[in-house]
Coordinates of C-alpha atoms and ligand atoms in Angstrom, one line a residue:
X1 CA -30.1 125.6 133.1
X2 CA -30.1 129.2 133.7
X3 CA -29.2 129.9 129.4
X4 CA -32.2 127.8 128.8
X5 CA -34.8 129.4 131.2
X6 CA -35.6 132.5 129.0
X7 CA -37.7 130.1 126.5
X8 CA -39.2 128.4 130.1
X9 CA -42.8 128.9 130.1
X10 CA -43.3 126.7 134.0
X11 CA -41.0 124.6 136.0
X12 CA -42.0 121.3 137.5
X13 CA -39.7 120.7 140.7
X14 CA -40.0 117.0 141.3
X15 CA -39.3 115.9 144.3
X16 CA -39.0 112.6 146.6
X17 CA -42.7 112.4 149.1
X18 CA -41.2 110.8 151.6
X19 CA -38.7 113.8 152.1
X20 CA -40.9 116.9 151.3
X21 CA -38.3 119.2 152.4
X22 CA -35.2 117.8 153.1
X23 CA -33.0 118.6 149.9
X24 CA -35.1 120.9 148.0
X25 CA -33.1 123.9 147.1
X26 CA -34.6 127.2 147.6
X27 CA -31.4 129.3 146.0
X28 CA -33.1 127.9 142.8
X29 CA -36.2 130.0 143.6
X30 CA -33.6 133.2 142.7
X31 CA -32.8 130.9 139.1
X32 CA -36.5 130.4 138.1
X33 CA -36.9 134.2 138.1
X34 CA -40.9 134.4 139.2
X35 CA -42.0 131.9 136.7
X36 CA -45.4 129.4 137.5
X37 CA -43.8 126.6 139.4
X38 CA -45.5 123.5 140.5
X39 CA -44.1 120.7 142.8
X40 CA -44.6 117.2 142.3
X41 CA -43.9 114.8 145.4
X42 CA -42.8 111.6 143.5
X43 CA -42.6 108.1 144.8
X44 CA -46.2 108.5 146.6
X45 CA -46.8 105.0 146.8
X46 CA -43.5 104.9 149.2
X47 CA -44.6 107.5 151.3
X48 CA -47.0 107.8 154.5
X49 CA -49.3 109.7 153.1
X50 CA -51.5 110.2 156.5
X51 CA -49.9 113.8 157.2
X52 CA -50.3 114.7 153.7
X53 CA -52.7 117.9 154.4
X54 CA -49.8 119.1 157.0
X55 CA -47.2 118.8 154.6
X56 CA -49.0 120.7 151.9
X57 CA -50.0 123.2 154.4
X58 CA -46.4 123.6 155.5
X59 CA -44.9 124.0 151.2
X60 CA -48.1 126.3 151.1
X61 CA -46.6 128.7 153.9
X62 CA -43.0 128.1 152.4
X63 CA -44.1 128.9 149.3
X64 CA -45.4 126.3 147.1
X65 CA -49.0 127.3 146.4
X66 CA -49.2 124.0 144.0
X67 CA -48.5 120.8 144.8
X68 CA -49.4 117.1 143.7
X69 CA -48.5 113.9 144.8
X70 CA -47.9 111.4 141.8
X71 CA -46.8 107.9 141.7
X72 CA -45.0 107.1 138.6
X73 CA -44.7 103.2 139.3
X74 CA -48.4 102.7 139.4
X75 CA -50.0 106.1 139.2
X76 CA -52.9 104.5 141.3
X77 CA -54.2 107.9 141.7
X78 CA -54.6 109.0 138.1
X79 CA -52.5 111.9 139.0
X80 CA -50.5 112.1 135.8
X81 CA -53.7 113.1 134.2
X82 CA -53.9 116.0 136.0
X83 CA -50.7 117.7 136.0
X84 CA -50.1 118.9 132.6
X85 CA -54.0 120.4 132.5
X86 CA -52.6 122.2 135.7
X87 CA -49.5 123.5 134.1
X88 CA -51.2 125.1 131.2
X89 CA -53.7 126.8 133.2
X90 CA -50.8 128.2 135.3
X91 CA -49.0 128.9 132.2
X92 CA -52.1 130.6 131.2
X93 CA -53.0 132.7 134.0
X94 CA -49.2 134.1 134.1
X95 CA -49.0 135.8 130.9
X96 CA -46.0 134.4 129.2
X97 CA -45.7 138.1 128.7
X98 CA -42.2 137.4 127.2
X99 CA -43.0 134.4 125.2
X100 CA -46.6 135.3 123.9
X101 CA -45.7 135.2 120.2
X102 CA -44.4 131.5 120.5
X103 CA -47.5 128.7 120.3
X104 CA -45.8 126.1 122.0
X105 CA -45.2 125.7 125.5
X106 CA -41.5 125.3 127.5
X107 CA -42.0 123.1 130.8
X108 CA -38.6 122.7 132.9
X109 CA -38.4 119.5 134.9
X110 CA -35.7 119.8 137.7
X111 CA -35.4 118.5 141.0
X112 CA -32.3 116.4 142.6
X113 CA -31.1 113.2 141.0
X114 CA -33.8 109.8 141.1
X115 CA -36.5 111.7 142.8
X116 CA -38.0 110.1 138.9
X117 CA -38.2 113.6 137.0
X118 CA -37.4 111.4 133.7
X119 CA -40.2 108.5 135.2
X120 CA -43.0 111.7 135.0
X121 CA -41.8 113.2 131.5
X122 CA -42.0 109.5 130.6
X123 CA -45.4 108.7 132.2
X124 CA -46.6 112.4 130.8
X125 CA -45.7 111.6 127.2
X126 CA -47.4 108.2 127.3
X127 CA -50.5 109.6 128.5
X128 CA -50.9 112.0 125.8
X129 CA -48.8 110.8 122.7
X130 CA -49.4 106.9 124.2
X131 CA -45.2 106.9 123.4
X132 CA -43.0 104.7 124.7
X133 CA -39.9 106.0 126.9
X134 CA -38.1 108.8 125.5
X135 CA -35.9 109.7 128.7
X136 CA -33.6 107.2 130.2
X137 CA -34.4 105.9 133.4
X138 CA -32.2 104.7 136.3
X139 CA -32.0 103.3 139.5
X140 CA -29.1 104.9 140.8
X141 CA -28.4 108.6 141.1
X142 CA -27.1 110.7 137.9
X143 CA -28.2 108.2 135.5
X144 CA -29.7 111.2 133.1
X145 CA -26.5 112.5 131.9
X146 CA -26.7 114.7 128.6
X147 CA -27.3 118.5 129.4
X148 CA -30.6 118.6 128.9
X149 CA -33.2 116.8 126.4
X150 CA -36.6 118.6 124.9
X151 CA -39.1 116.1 124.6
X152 CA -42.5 116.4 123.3
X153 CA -45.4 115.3 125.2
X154 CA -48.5 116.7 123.8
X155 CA -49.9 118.2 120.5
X156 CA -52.4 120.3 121.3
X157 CA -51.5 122.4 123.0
X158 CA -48.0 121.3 122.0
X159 CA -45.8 121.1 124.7
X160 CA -42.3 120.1 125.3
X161 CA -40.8 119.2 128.8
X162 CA -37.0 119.6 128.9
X163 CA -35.9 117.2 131.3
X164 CA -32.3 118.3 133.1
X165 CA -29.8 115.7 134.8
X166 CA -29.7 116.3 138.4
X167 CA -27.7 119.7 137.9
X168 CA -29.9 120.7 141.3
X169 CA -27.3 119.8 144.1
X170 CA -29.2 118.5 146.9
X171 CA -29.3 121.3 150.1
X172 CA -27.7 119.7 152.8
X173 CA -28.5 121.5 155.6
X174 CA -27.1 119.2 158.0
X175 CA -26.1 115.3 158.7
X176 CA -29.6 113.9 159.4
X177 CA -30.2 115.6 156.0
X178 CA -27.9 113.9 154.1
X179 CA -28.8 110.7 155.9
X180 CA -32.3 111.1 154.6
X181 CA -31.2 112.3 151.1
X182 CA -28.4 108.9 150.9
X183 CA -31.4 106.7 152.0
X184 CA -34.0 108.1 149.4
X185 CA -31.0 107.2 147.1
X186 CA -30.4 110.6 145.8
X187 CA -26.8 110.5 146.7
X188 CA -24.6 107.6 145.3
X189 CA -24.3 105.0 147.8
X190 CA -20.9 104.6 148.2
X191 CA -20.2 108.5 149.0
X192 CA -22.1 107.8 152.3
X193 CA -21.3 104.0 153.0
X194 CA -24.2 101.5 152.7
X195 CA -23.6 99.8 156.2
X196 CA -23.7 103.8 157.8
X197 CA -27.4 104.5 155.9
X198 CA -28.8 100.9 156.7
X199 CA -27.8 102.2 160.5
X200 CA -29.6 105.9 160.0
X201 CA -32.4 103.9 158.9
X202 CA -32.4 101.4 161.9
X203 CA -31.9 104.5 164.1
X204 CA -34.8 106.0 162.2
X205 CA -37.2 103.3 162.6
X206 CA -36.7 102.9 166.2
X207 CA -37.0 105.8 167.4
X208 CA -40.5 106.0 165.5
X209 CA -41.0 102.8 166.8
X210 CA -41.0 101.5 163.7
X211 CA -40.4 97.6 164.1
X212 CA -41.4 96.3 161.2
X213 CA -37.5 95.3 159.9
X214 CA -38.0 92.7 163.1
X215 CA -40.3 90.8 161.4
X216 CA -39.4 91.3 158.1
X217 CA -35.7 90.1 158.8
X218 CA -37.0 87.1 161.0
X219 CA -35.4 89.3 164.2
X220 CA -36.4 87.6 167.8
X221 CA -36.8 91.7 168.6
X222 CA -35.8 95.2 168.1
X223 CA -32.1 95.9 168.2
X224 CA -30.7 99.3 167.8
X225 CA -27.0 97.5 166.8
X226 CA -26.5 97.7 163.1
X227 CA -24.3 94.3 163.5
X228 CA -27.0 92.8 165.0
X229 CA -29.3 92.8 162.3
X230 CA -26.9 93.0 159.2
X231 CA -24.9 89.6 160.3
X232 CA -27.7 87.3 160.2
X233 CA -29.3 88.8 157.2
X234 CA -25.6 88.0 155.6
X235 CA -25.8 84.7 156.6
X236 CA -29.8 84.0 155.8
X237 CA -29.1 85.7 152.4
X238 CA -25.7 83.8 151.7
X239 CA -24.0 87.1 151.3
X240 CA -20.3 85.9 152.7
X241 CA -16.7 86.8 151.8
X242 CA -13.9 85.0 151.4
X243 CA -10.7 86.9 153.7
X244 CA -7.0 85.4 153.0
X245 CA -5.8 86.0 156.9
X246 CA -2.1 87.3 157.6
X247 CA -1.2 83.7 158.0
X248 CA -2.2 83.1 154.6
X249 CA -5.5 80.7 155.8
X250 CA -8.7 81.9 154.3
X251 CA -11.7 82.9 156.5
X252 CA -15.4 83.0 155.5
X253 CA -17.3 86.0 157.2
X254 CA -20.6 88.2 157.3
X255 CA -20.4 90.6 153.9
X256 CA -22.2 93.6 155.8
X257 CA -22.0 96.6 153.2
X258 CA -24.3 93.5 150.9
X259 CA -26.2 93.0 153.8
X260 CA -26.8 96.6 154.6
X261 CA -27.7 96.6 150.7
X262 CA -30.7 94.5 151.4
X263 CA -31.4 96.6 154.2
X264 CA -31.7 99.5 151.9
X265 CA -32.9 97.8 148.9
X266 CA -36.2 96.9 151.5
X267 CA -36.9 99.7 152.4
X268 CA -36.6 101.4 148.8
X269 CA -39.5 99.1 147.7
X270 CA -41.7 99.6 150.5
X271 CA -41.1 95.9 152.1
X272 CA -40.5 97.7 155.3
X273 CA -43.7 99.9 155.2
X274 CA -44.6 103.6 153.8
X275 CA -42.1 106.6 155.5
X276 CA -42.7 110.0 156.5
X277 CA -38.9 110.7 157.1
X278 CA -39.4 114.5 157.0
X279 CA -42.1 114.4 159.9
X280 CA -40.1 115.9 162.4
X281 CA -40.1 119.2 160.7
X282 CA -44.3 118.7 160.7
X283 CA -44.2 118.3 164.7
X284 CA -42.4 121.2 165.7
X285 CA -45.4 122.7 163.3
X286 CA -48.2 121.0 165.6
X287 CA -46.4 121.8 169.1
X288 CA -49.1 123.9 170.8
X289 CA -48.3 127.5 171.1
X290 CA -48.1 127.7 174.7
X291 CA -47.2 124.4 176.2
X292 CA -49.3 122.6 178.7
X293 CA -47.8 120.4 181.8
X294 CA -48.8 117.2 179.8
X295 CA -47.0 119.3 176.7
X296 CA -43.8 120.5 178.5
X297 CA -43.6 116.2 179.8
X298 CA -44.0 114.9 176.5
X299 CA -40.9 117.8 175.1
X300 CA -38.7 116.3 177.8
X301 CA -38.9 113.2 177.2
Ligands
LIG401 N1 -41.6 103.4 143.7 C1 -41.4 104.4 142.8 N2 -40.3 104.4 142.1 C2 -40.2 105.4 141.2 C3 -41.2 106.3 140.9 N3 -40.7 107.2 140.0 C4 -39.5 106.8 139.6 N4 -39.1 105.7 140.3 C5 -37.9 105.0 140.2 O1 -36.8 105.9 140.7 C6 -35.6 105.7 140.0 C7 -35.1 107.0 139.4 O2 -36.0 107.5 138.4 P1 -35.6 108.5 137.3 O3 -36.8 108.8 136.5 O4 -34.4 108.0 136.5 O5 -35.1 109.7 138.2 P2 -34.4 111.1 137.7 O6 -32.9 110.9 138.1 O7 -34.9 112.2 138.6 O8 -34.6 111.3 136.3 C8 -35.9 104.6 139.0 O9 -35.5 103.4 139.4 C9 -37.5 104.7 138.8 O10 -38.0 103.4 138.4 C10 -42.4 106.3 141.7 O11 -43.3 107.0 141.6 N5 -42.4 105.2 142.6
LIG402 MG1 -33.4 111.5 134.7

């Protein structure tokens, strides 16, 4: 990434909405060399989108004075419209002191894997050239696997987007991080263990009293034991294995890691409601400066 970035005229960091800054890599700042960078929150239609202005107040202190929220599933909002008029004005306004003989412009897609950077250079191209797909899409992370691929998605101006695989390794700062990245399915599955995200997400939910996987799952009520609500999805959704016993007798029991598959495959397409996961990092933001009793009650418990 770093060889192509002298012919990069403006970077477009694409990441997931419903984890605004968990992830996101800020050593990459040092790669982009001062270049016009705007950040595109993907997956809108996943997220809970009622602390928006907070979130893009908190990128705007951080950093990211642009920032859009786009939905490449539906694009509801029209937004793909809008970002590549944004881009060329930014591209505009900064010079391209070192690129000012070349016509064409150089936009650099990046972001970690399936936050749906090749989904927006898709949707992009499509709006202006009405093309079909010209960047592979996948459900699970790394599907985008070739260095790097320069597609054209207008012709006047003409730009090209290059669209990288996830060569941005997530930042994990910490274990609720990775929790958060595994469940947003920018880590493979398997390198966290379905049956241990489907239980950060049950965590998750509860403790925003969340409850909608109760109904949803045809619970009788909450449960905070992962058992307790991945055996009788099993069962409801015929998702049993076959064990051979040390006697040699064959048992039939729960599969869990499937059932901790639908958990997560739920959640993923907003069955179990629109996510904020990131909002704990917008609280500390609204904790009043200096705490009142009710305040100082509400930190303690
Ligand atoms: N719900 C939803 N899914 C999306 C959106 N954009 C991409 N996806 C899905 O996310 C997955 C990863 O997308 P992809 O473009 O391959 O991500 P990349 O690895 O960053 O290039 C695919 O299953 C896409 O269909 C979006 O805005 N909303
Ligand atoms: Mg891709």
């Amino acid at each position: 990434m770093q060889a192509v970035m002298k012919n990069v005229d403006c970077i477009i960091e694409v990441h997931d909405s419903r984890i605004p800054f968990s992830g996101r890599n800020s050593e990459f700042e040092y790669t982009i060399g001062g270049r016009p960078k705007i950040l595109i929150l993907n997956k809108a239609d996943l997220a809970d989108m009622s602390c928006r202005k907070q979130v893009v107040d908190k990128l705007k202190r951080d950093g990211c004075s642009r920032v859009l929220f786009s939905d490449c599933k539906h694009d509801s909002t029209n937004i793909i419209k809008k970002i590549l008029p944004s881009i060329q004005e930014l591209i505009h306004d900064a010079g391209r002191y070192h690129r000012a003989e070349n016509r064409d412009y150089n936009v650099l897609v990046c972001g970690v894997p399936n936050v749906g950077k090749s989904s927006l250079t898709n949707a992009i191209r499509h709006k202006y050239l009405r093309a079909g797909k010209a960047t592979q899409v996948g459900p699970t992370a790394g599907v985008t696997r070739s260095v790097l691929e320069k597609i054209r998605v207008c012709d006047e101006p003409l730009t090209y987007i290059l669209d990288t695989p996830g060569v941005l390794a997530p930042n994990v700062r910490n274990v609720e991080v990775g929790m958060k990245l595994a469940l947003c399915a920018t880590l493979q599955d398997h390198l966290v263990g379905e049956t241990i995200i489907a239980d950060y997400l049950l965590y998750w939910m509860n403790r925003h009293r969340r409850f909608e996987y109760v109904e949803h799952f045809g619970l009788k009520e909450p449960t905070d034991n992962i058992t307790e609500l991945l055996v009788p999805i099993a069962i409801h959704s015929n998702k049993i294995q076959k064990i051979r016993t040390s006697e040699g007798r064959y048992e039939y029991k729960p599969n869990i890691s499937q059932a901790a598959r639908v958990v997560m495959a739920a959640f993923r397409t907003g069955k179990l409601g629109k996510f904020m996961l990131d909002d704990d990092a917008l609280d500390s933001l609204s904790e009043p400066a200096v705490a009142d009793n009710a305040g100082d009650a509400r930190h303690r418990s």
